Every structure is written in structure tokens, then in C-alpha cells.
mmCIF file of C-alpha atoms and ligand atoms in Angstrom:
data_model
loop_
_atom_site.group_PDB
_atom_site.id
_atom_site.type_symbol
_atom_site.label_atom_id
_atom_site.label_comp_id
_atom_site.label_asym_id
_atom_site.label_seq_id
_atom_site.Cartn_x
_atom_site.Cartn_y
_atom_site.Cartn_z
ATOM 1 C CA MET A 157 51.842 84.494 63.362
ATOM 2 C CA LEU A 158 51.732 83.664 67.581
ATOM 3 C CA ILE A 159 50.407 87.167 69.088
ATOM 4 C CA LEU A 160 52.647 87.151 72.275
ATOM 5 C CA ASP A 161 49.390 88.989 74.537
ATOM 6 C CA GLY A 162 51.291 90.464 77.460
ATOM 7 C CA LYS A 163 47.586 91.720 78.997
ATOM 8 C CA GLU A 164 46.613 87.820 79.450
ATOM 9 C CA VAL A 165 50.108 86.461 80.823
ATOM 10 C CA SER A 166 49.896 89.671 83.078
ATOM 11 C CA LYS A 167 46.581 88.527 84.102
ATOM 12 C CA GLN A 168 47.771 85.390 84.880
ATOM 13 C CA ILE A 169 50.397 86.542 86.729
ATOM 14 C CA ARG A 170 48.699 89.044 88.637
ATOM 15 C CA ALA A 171 46.055 85.976 89.520
ATOM 16 C CA SER A 172 48.888 84.176 91.073
ATOM 17 C CA LEU A 173 50.418 86.966 93.223
ATOM 18 C CA VAL A 174 47.061 87.268 94.653
ATOM 19 C CA PRO A 175 46.978 84.357 97.416
ATOM 20 C CA ARG A 176 50.846 85.058 98.164
ATOM 21 C CA ILE A 177 49.538 88.916 99.117
ATOM 22 C CA GLU A 178 46.401 87.107 101.111
ATOM 23 C CA SER A 179 49.125 85.013 103.279
ATOM 24 C CA PHE A 180 51.718 87.928 103.834
ATOM 25 C CA LYS A 181 48.935 89.847 104.915
ATOM 26 C CA SER A 182 47.565 87.538 106.889
ATOM 27 C CA LYS A 183 51.226 87.084 108.613
ATOM 28 C CA ASN A 184 52.163 90.594 109.198
ATOM 29 C CA GLY A 185 48.411 92.140 109.430
ATOM 30 C CA ARG A 186 49.278 94.443 106.563
ATOM 31 C CA ALA A 187 49.650 94.016 102.745
ATOM 32 C CA PRO A 188 52.802 94.728 100.898
ATOM 33 C CA HIS A 189 53.573 98.462 100.492
ATOM 34 C CA LEU A 190 54.839 100.156 97.464
ATOM 35 C CA ALA A 191 55.741 103.750 97.750
ATOM 36 C CA VAL A 192 55.997 105.683 94.378
ATOM 37 C CA VAL A 193 57.701 109.070 94.444
ATOM 38 C CA ILE A 194 57.059 111.774 91.679
ATOM 39 C CA VAL A 195 58.445 114.932 91.048
ATOM 40 C CA GLY A 196 56.848 117.411 89.048
ATOM 41 C CA GLU A 197 53.780 117.523 86.856
ATOM 42 C CA ASP A 198 55.171 115.578 83.702
ATOM 43 C CA PRO A 199 51.668 114.574 82.189
ATOM 44 C CA ALA A 200 52.599 110.832 80.748
ATOM 45 C CA SER A 201 55.068 110.337 84.522
ATOM 46 C CA GLN A 202 51.729 111.270 85.944
ATOM 47 C CA ILE A 203 49.523 108.745 83.621
ATOM 48 C CA TYR A 204 52.057 106.135 84.924
ATOM 49 C CA VAL A 205 52.286 106.657 88.380
ATOM 50 C CA ARG A 206 48.199 106.407 88.558
ATOM 51 C CA ASN A 207 48.535 103.142 86.706
ATOM 52 C CA LYS A 208 51.428 101.621 88.908
ATOM 53 C CA LYS A 209 48.619 102.497 91.943
ATOM 54 C CA LYS A 210 45.595 101.005 90.430
ATOM 55 C CA ALA A 211 47.420 97.787 89.204
ATOM 56 C CA CYS A 212 48.913 97.878 93.116
ATOM 57 C CA GLU A 213 45.400 98.076 94.259
ATOM 58 C CA SER A 214 43.926 95.333 91.982
ATOM 59 C CA VAL A 215 46.384 92.556 93.549
ATOM 60 C CA GLY A 216 45.657 93.848 97.120
ATOM 61 C CA MET A 217 48.990 96.016 97.313
ATOM 62 C CA THR A 218 48.892 98.941 99.293
ATOM 63 C CA SER A 219 50.106 101.926 96.790
ATOM 64 C CA THR A 220 51.508 105.339 98.084
ATOM 65 C CA ILE A 221 52.127 108.083 96.032
ATOM 66 C CA HIS A 222 54.624 110.505 97.081
ATOM 67 C CA ALA A 223 54.319 113.683 94.802
ATOM 68 C CA LEU A 224 56.689 116.328 95.499
ATOM 69 C CA ARG A 225 57.067 120.367 93.616
ATOM 70 C CA ALA A 226 59.311 120.480 90.538
ATOM 71 C CA ASP A 227 61.556 122.547 92.389
ATOM 72 C CA ILE A 228 62.149 120.298 95.295
ATOM 73 C CA THR A 229 66.173 120.420 96.011
ATOM 74 C CA GLN A 230 68.502 117.341 95.860
ATOM 75 C CA ASN A 231 68.726 117.275 99.692
ATOM 76 C CA GLU A 232 64.939 117.498 100.395
ATOM 77 C CA LEU A 233 64.432 114.420 97.635
ATOM 78 C CA THR A 234 67.358 112.469 99.429
ATOM 79 C CA GLU A 235 65.556 112.998 102.644
ATOM 80 C CA MET A 236 62.312 111.863 101.737
ATOM 81 C CA ILE A 237 63.623 108.888 100.170
ATOM 82 C CA GLU A 238 65.675 108.164 103.113
ATOM 83 C CA THR A 239 62.572 108.541 105.006
ATOM 84 C CA LEU A 240 60.546 105.775 103.143
ATOM 85 C CA ASN A 241 64.146 103.819 103.484
ATOM 86 C CA ASN A 242 63.509 103.734 106.891
ATOM 87 C CA ASP A 243 59.923 102.943 107.200
ATOM 88 C CA GLU A 244 58.982 99.637 108.184
ATOM 89 C CA GLY A 245 56.053 99.972 106.687
ATOM 90 C CA VAL A 246 57.177 100.662 102.938
ATOM 91 C CA ASP A 247 58.703 97.475 101.360
ATOM 92 C CA GLY A 248 59.398 98.826 97.655
ATOM 93 C CA ILE A 249 60.220 102.218 96.566
ATOM 94 C CA LEU A 250 59.840 103.526 92.900
ATOM 95 C CA VAL A 251 61.563 107.004 91.914
ATOM 96 C CA GLN A 252 59.680 107.439 88.488
ATOM 97 C CA PHE A 253 62.180 109.176 85.830
ATOM 98 C CA PRO A 254 62.635 111.680 84.357
ATOM 99 C CA LEU A 255 63.553 113.637 87.202
ATOM 100 C CA PRO A 256 63.394 117.598 86.573
ATOM 101 C CA LYS A 257 66.497 118.740 85.232
ATOM 102 C CA HIS A 258 68.338 120.177 88.348
ATOM 103 C CA LEU A 259 68.124 116.692 90.379
ATOM 104 C CA SER A 260 70.558 113.907 89.568
ATOM 105 C CA SER A 261 69.220 110.650 88.713
ATOM 106 C CA HIS A 262 72.983 109.330 89.658
ATOM 107 C CA GLU A 263 71.972 110.600 93.353
ATOM 108 C CA VAL A 264 68.767 109.055 93.600
ATOM 109 C CA LEU A 265 69.735 105.560 92.187
ATOM 110 C CA GLN A 266 72.575 105.656 95.006
ATOM 111 C CA THR A 267 69.958 106.501 97.783
ATOM 112 C CA VAL A 268 67.425 103.762 97.687
ATOM 113 C CA SER A 269 67.733 101.201 100.099
ATOM 114 C CA PRO A 270 68.278 97.929 97.447
ATOM 115 C CA ASP A 271 66.434 95.637 99.204
ATOM 116 C CA LYS A 272 63.379 98.354 98.844
ATOM 117 C CA ASP A 273 64.343 98.897 95.323
ATOM 118 C CA ALA A 274 60.985 97.559 93.698
ATOM 119 C CA ASP A 275 62.615 98.715 89.925
ATOM 120 C CA GLY A 276 65.915 96.770 90.453
ATOM 121 C CA LEU A 277 67.360 99.995 89.005
ATOM 122 C CA THR A 278 70.176 100.978 92.121
ATOM 123 C CA TYR A 279 73.507 100.439 90.927
ATOM 124 C CA LYS A 280 73.584 97.904 94.163
ATOM 125 C CA SER A 281 70.737 96.282 92.622
ATOM 126 C CA LEU A 282 72.302 95.983 88.985
ATOM 127 C CA GLY A 283 75.600 95.260 91.039
ATOM 128 C CA TYR A 284 73.926 91.922 92.238
ATOM 129 C CA PHE A 285 71.759 91.287 89.407
ATOM 130 C CA PHE A 286 74.794 91.236 86.820
ATOM 131 C CA ALA A 287 76.878 89.408 89.141
ATOM 132 C CA GLY A 288 74.069 87.002 88.760
ATOM 133 C CA LYS A 289 72.864 86.963 92.261
ATOM 134 C CA PRO A 290 69.823 89.258 91.813
ATOM 135 C CA LEU A 291 67.563 91.129 94.611
ATOM 136 C CA VAL A 292 65.030 91.531 92.113
ATOM 137 C CA SER A 293 65.818 91.912 88.444
ATOM 138 C CA PRO A 294 64.644 95.173 86.361
ATOM 139 C CA CYS A 295 61.322 95.028 85.679
ATOM 140 C CA THR A 296 60.786 95.383 81.813
ATOM 141 C CA PRO A 297 63.310 92.556 80.552
ATOM 142 C CA LYS A 298 62.161 90.196 83.495
ATOM 143 C CA GLY A 299 58.845 90.757 81.889
ATOM 144 C CA VAL A 300 59.764 89.773 78.795
ATOM 145 C CA MET A 301 61.681 86.697 79.894
ATOM 146 C CA SER A 302 57.892 85.919 82.105
ATOM 147 C CA ILE A 303 56.207 86.621 78.028
ATOM 148 C CA LEU A 304 58.859 84.018 76.809
ATOM 149 C CA ALA A 305 57.955 81.395 79.421
ATOM 150 C CA HIS A 306 54.902 81.218 79.143
ATOM 151 C CA TYR A 307 54.373 80.905 75.376
ATOM 152 C CA LYS A 308 57.226 78.330 76.194
ATOM 153 C CA ILE A 309 59.528 79.820 73.782
ATOM 154 C CA LYS A 310 62.840 77.932 74.581
ATOM 155 C CA VAL A 311 65.959 80.303 74.238
ATOM 156 C CA GLU A 312 68.477 78.093 74.742
ATOM 157 C CA GLY A 313 70.664 77.755 71.833
ATOM 158 C CA LEU A 314 69.023 80.999 69.978
ATOM 159 C CA ASN A 315 70.597 84.023 68.083
ATOM 160 C CA ALA A 316 69.146 86.847 70.097
ATOM 161 C CA VAL A 317 69.643 90.650 69.239
ATOM 162 C CA VAL A 318 68.956 93.053 71.279
ATOM 163 C CA VAL A 319 68.521 96.539 70.035
ATOM 164 C CA GLY A 320 69.319 99.569 72.624
ATOM 165 C CA ARG A 321 71.457 99.548 75.399
ATOM 166 C CA SER A 322 70.083 101.285 78.192
ATOM 167 C CA ASN A 323 70.719 100.549 82.018
ATOM 168 C CA ILE A 324 66.491 100.116 82.046
ATOM 169 C CA VAL A 325 65.754 97.579 78.828
ATOM 170 C CA GLY A 326 69.012 96.454 76.572
ATOM 171 C CA LYS A 327 71.859 95.899 78.991
ATOM 172 C CA PRO A 328 69.709 93.608 81.763
ATOM 173 C CA MET A 329 67.711 92.123 78.342
ATOM 174 C CA ALA A 330 71.095 90.879 76.833
ATOM 175 C CA THR A 331 71.925 89.461 80.328
ATOM 176 C CA LEU A 332 68.532 87.671 80.704
ATOM 177 C CA LEU A 333 68.686 86.056 77.457
ATOM 178 C CA SER A 334 72.533 85.112 78.134
ATOM 179 C CA GLU A 335 72.059 83.390 81.519
ATOM 180 C CA ALA A 336 69.083 82.037 79.607
ATOM 181 C CA ASN A 337 71.789 80.501 77.096
ATOM 182 C CA ALA A 338 71.287 82.297 74.074
ATOM 183 C CA THR A 339 74.193 83.859 71.675
ATOM 184 C CA VAL A 340 73.623 87.775 72.207
ATOM 185 C CA THR A 341 74.530 90.299 70.248
ATOM 186 C CA LEU A 342 73.744 93.798 71.882
ATOM 187 C CA CYS A 343 73.146 96.531 68.958
ATOM 188 C CA HIS A 344 73.303 99.938 69.755
ATOM 189 C CA SER A 345 72.719 103.680 67.977
ATOM 190 C CA LYS A 346 76.626 103.096 66.614
ATOM 191 C CA THR A 347 75.871 99.894 65.279
ATOM 192 C CA LYS A 348 77.524 99.480 61.758
ATOM 193 C CA ASP A 349 74.331 98.252 59.396
ATOM 194 C CA LEU A 350 71.967 96.871 62.119
ATOM 195 C CA VAL A 351 69.756 94.581 59.976
ATOM 196 C CA GLU A 352 72.639 92.736 59.276
ATOM 197 C CA PHE A 353 72.219 91.966 62.567
ATOM 198 C CA THR A 354 68.331 91.413 63.195
ATOM 199 C CA ARG A 355 68.036 89.593 59.617
ATOM 200 C CA LYS A 356 70.013 86.978 60.981
ATOM 201 C CA ALA A 357 68.210 86.516 64.466
ATOM 202 C CA ASP A 358 66.019 83.639 65.864
ATOM 203 C CA LEU A 359 65.124 86.294 68.258
ATOM 204 C CA VAL A 360 64.674 89.857 68.616
ATOM 205 C CA VAL A 361 64.189 92.277 71.160
ATOM 206 C CA VAL A 362 64.042 95.763 70.020
ATOM 207 C CA ALA A 363 64.423 98.517 72.419
ATOM 208 C CA ALA A 364 65.625 101.473 70.445
ATOM 209 C CA GLY A 365 62.970 104.106 71.366
ATOM 210 C CA LYS A 366 62.441 105.175 67.663
ATOM 211 C CA VAL A 367 58.880 104.982 66.426
ATOM 212 C CA HIS A 368 58.411 101.811 63.415
ATOM 213 C CA LEU A 369 62.386 101.749 63.223
ATOM 214 C CA LEU A 370 62.123 97.851 61.529
ATOM 215 C CA GLY A 371 59.445 95.976 59.501
ATOM 216 C CA LYS A 372 58.926 92.795 58.066
ATOM 217 C CA ASP A 373 62.311 92.687 55.668
ATOM 218 C CA ASP A 374 64.267 93.423 58.751
ATOM 219 C CA PHE A 375 63.343 89.803 60.279
ATOM 220 C CA LYS A 376 64.248 86.455 58.904
ATOM 221 C CA LYS A 377 61.406 84.319 58.133
ATOM 222 C CA ASP A 378 60.055 82.611 61.140
ATOM 223 C CA ALA A 379 61.811 85.250 63.822
ATOM 224 C CA ILE A 380 60.594 85.583 67.822
ATOM 225 C CA VAL A 381 60.029 89.416 67.748
ATOM 226 C CA ILE A 382 59.316 91.513 70.644
ATOM 227 C CA ASP A 383 58.806 95.029 70.772
ATOM 228 C CA VAL A 384 59.665 97.303 73.946
ATOM 229 C CA GLY A 385 59.013 100.525 72.112
ATOM 230 C CA ILE A 386 56.454 102.532 73.330
ATOM 231 C CA HIS A 387 55.568 106.029 71.444
ATOM 232 C CA GLY A 388 52.770 108.293 71.941
ATOM 233 C CA SER A 389 51.398 107.438 75.312
ATOM 234 C CA GLY A 390 50.018 110.454 76.168
ATOM 235 C CA GLN A 391 46.242 111.805 76.250
ATOM 236 C CA GLY A 392 44.642 111.071 72.620
ATOM 237 C CA GLN A 393 47.437 109.675 71.073
ATOM 238 C CA LYS A 394 47.791 106.611 68.721
ATOM 239 C CA VAL A 395 50.190 104.051 70.615
ATOM 240 C CA GLN A 396 52.841 102.893 68.338
ATOM 241 C CA GLY A 397 56.180 100.685 69.303
ATOM 242 C CA ASP A 398 59.606 100.517 68.037
ATOM 243 C CA VAL A 399 58.478 97.760 65.319
ATOM 244 C CA ARG A 400 55.734 98.109 62.534
ATOM 245 C CA PHE A 401 53.866 94.938 63.689
ATOM 246 C CA SER A 402 51.164 95.326 60.988
ATOM 247 C CA GLU A 403 53.753 94.243 58.682
ATOM 248 C CA LEU A 404 55.024 90.874 60.274
ATOM 249 C CA GLN A 405 51.685 88.799 59.851
ATOM 250 C CA GLY A 406 52.560 85.563 57.755
ATOM 251 C CA TRP A 407 56.395 85.805 57.756
ATOM 252 C CA VAL A 408 57.533 85.933 61.778
ATOM 253 C CA LYS A 409 56.707 82.969 64.203
ATOM 254 C CA ALA A 410 55.772 85.003 66.931
ATOM 255 C CA ALA A 411 55.487 89.225 67.742
ATOM 256 C CA THR A 412 54.662 91.407 70.790
ATOM 257 C CA PRO A 413 52.106 94.081 69.751
ATOM 258 C CA VAL A 414 51.960 97.747 71.052
ATOM 259 C CA PRO A 415 49.805 98.265 72.786
ATOM 260 C CA GLY A 416 49.555 95.119 74.958
ATOM 261 C CA GLY A 417 52.468 93.432 74.613
ATOM 262 C CA VAL A 418 55.580 94.309 76.881
ATOM 263 C CA GLY A 419 53.969 97.245 78.566
ATOM 264 C CA PRO A 420 51.517 95.536 80.891
ATOM 265 C CA MET A 421 54.437 93.034 81.376
ATOM 266 C CA THR A 422 56.579 95.942 82.979
ATOM 267 C CA ILE A 423 53.963 97.042 85.248
ATOM 268 C CA THR A 424 52.985 93.377 86.379
ATOM 269 C CA THR A 425 57.012 92.587 87.190
ATOM 270 C CA LEU A 426 57.090 95.606 89.545
ATOM 271 C CA LEU A 427 53.903 94.095 91.572
ATOM 272 C CA GLU A 428 56.020 90.625 91.308
ATOM 273 C CA ASN A 429 59.147 92.792 92.614
ATOM 274 C CA THR A 430 57.526 94.482 95.627
ATOM 275 C CA CYS A 431 56.037 91.798 96.765
ATOM 276 C CA LEU A 432 59.063 89.840 96.766
ATOM 277 C CA LEU A 433 61.048 92.290 98.384
ATOM 278 C CA ALA A 434 58.223 92.230 101.102
ATOM 279 C CA GLU A 435 58.296 88.497 101.449
ATOM 280 C CA ASN A 436 61.995 89.031 102.014
ATOM 281 C CA ARG A 437 62.167 91.804 104.594
ATOM 282 C CA THR A 438 59.843 90.272 106.621
ATOM 283 C CA GLY A 439 60.756 86.795 106.387
ATOM 284 C CA ARG A 440 57.304 85.996 104.603
HETATM 285 P P1 NAD B 619 66.869 104.601 75.537
HETATM 286 O O1 NAD B 619 66.672 106.019 74.960
HETATM 287 O O2 NAD B 619 67.720 104.927 77.161
HETATM 288 O O3 NAD B 619 68.023 103.405 75.008
HETATM 289 C C1 NAD B 619 67.926 103.527 73.635
HETATM 290 C C2 NAD B 619 68.662 102.628 72.825
HETATM 291 O O4 NAD B 619 68.370 102.634 71.509
HETATM 292 C C3 NAD B 619 70.432 103.137 73.042
HETATM 293 O O5 NAD B 619 70.939 102.584 73.720
HETATM 294 C C4 NAD B 619 70.501 103.663 71.730
HETATM 295 O O6 NAD B 619 71.698 103.672 71.278
HETATM 296 C C5 NAD B 619 69.995 102.870 70.994
HETATM 297 N N1 NAD B 619 69.244 103.251 69.666
HETATM 298 C C6 NAD B 619 68.849 104.645 69.600
HETATM 299 N N2 NAD B 619 68.249 104.336 68.163
HETATM 300 C C7 NAD B 619 68.791 103.193 67.147
HETATM 301 C C8 NAD B 619 68.937 102.743 65.850
HETATM 302 N N3 NAD B 619 68.745 103.538 65.263
HETATM 303 N N4 NAD B 619 69.420 101.661 65.853
HETATM 304 C C9 NAD B 619 70.433 100.808 66.870
HETATM 305 N N5 NAD B 619 69.710 101.146 68.227
HETATM 306 C C10 NAD B 619 69.311 102.570 68.334
HETATM 307 O O7 NAD B 619 65.533 104.186 75.970
HETATM 308 P P2 NAD B 619 64.863 102.699 76.237
HETATM 309 O O8 NAD B 619 64.888 103.738 78.288
HETATM 310 O O9 NAD B 619 65.944 101.904 76.639
HETATM 311 O O10 NAD B 619 63.653 102.617 75.942
HETATM 312 C C11 NAD B 619 63.916 101.882 74.820
HETATM 313 C C12 NAD B 619 61.752 101.739 73.989
HETATM 314 O O11 NAD B 619 61.434 101.046 75.126
HETATM 315 C C13 NAD B 619 61.140 103.230 74.492
HETATM 316 O O12 NAD B 619 60.344 103.786 73.192
HETATM 317 C C14 NAD B 619 60.740 103.354 75.554
HETATM 318 O O13 NAD B 619 59.547 104.399 75.648
HETATM 319 C C15 NAD B 619 60.227 101.832 75.746
HETATM 320 N N6 NAD B 619 60.009 101.556 76.929
HETATM 321 C C16 NAD B 619 58.951 100.603 77.003
HETATM 322 C C17 NAD B 619 59.161 100.045 78.694
HETATM 323 C C18 NAD B 619 57.860 99.010 78.783
HETATM 324 O O14 NAD B 619 57.016 98.534 79.467
HETATM 325 N N7 NAD B 619 57.116 98.506 77.457
HETATM 326 C C19 NAD B 619 59.719 99.965 79.405
HETATM 327 C C20 NAD B 619 61.189 100.751 79.101
HETATM 328 C C21 NAD B 619 60.966 101.839 77.740
#
């Protein structure tokens, strides 16, 4: 079984960003800048945000964290995002989800300017994306496509199943695979007999958010299995995926591990997206 090593692919993509960032710096007198907005004290979100900042710095980009108190009002949050929209020195904006319950993600997604939307998840960005004219693509599915491209896995003509239909992962994943000429089936929690679909697929992307949902018996021999799930990412917890990876050896053709598969690719794609937005805004 070929292990699809997201850490290795990430390393190579990040290395390829360094000269682009250097060139941006020499033309603009500053590095591309990602502003990350976090509201409240959610421990997992704090870790994610710190990791994003570290990743930016590892390739020579600037990242600022805007930590807002949990009881901030919707208007204050909107004003904060608008300030970042209007700041010429900010190229990418990312609002860390989930937000505290009294705040509307819907409103936030309407507020971030699409030409600074590093996650590619605002409604305007998703509109461009689903119309086939992406400004940037949502990070996790684009990261999956980068892994497949790195390992020269030809997607065209494959029967692909995507498990999960969220706006962040499942739906854009299905779109990217379809654009790469796979024949795509999008499964979800109301799908009758999920394994009926996964067992017939050449390529399965699992993003259900259910720990160890699928294992060897649910895939056909020589399938390609991509596990997007992440569970237990808090301190001291064992990180696990939606797939029982240890069962796959000797059965499937290729698979991503968790950790070390799709996870690193998501952050790397965020860096790529920020770099691209910076280049687009400033004419490079
Ligand atoms: P979500 O909860 O928004 O969506 C889950 C989807 O899975 C839903 O569409 C639901 O219908 C479907 N689903 C749930 N149970 C199912 C079942 N038993 N059978 C079939 N479909 C089922 O989750 P999300 O934001 O799309 O994230 C999915 C998983 O991916 C989570 O574990 C999340 O932590 C992880 N994730 C990882 C990364 C990464 O960088 N690796 C990025 C984003 C999300």
C-alpha cells in the first residue's frame, strides 16, 4: 500500500512558496500577510490558530492573530473584519470557526472581502468556485487534489465517492473531483447503505466526522482512500481519522494516514491561497 504522505507533499509545496514570497517581498517591500481572527477561548481553535501563524512564519509570510473576547457583539466583529478588509497591508483574512453561539457565521461569511478570503469559504468565494472561476479554492479539498497530483494518481475516469457534504469539505471536494473528470457520488448521513457505494468506488474521500467509520471491508481491493477526518486533536489525545487505517495494508492501493495525511495539506493550501491573493491584489 502506498502511504500518501501529506507531510512530505506539504514540505515540497512550502519550499516552492519561499521564492515566490521572496519575490513578492522584493517588489512590495513587505511579506504577504494573513490576518487570523479568533473569538473566545476554545482550546482546539487556539492550537489551530497558533499552528497557522507558525506555518506562515516558516515560509517567510507575516501572520497576525486578532484575538477577540468571547462576548464581542456581531457589530463589533463585523467592524473588525471591515477594518481588515480595508487594510492595504493585509492580503488574507481567516476567521476561525466555530464562533460562540451568539454570533452568526452566516454574517461573517458575508463580510470578509472575497479578494482577501484565504479559506475560500465566504459565499462569494464559493459562488466563484462552484461556477468554475475560483479566486481561491477551499483549503482541505484543494489539499487533497494536491496530494493526488503529487503521487500522479490520475483521477479522470475513476468512480469516486465522497462521504460528507459540508460546504468546507464534502461539496467542494465533489466539485474538484468532477472537474478532474471523475464520476462522483456524494454520500451523506441520510445515504441508504453507505458501504454499497464505498465498496464499488475506485477513490473514496471520507469526511463524515465519525471516528473510525470505515475499514478494510468497506473498500474494494486496490481502492484509493483519502481520510479527511480528524478526531482528538486536543492536548494529550490520540489523533484518529474517519478510517481504520491499520486495516488497510495489503488491501487498498493507496491511503492517507491520520495524522500526517490531509491535515498538513489544509494549512499548506492556506499558505498557497494567501500567497496567491497577495500576488493578485498587488499585481505581484
Ligand atoms: P460536518 O460535520 O460539517 O459534515 C459531516 C458530513 O458527513 C455531513 O454532510 C454528514 O451528512 C456526513 N455524515 C455524518 N455521518 C455520516 C455517516 N455515518 N455516513 C455518511 N455520511 C455521514 O464536518 P466537516 O466540517 O465536513 O468535517 C468532516 C471531518 O473532517 C471532521 O472530522 C473534521 O474534523 C475533519 N476536517 C479535517 C480537516 C483537515 O484539515 N484534515 C479540515 C476540515 C475538517
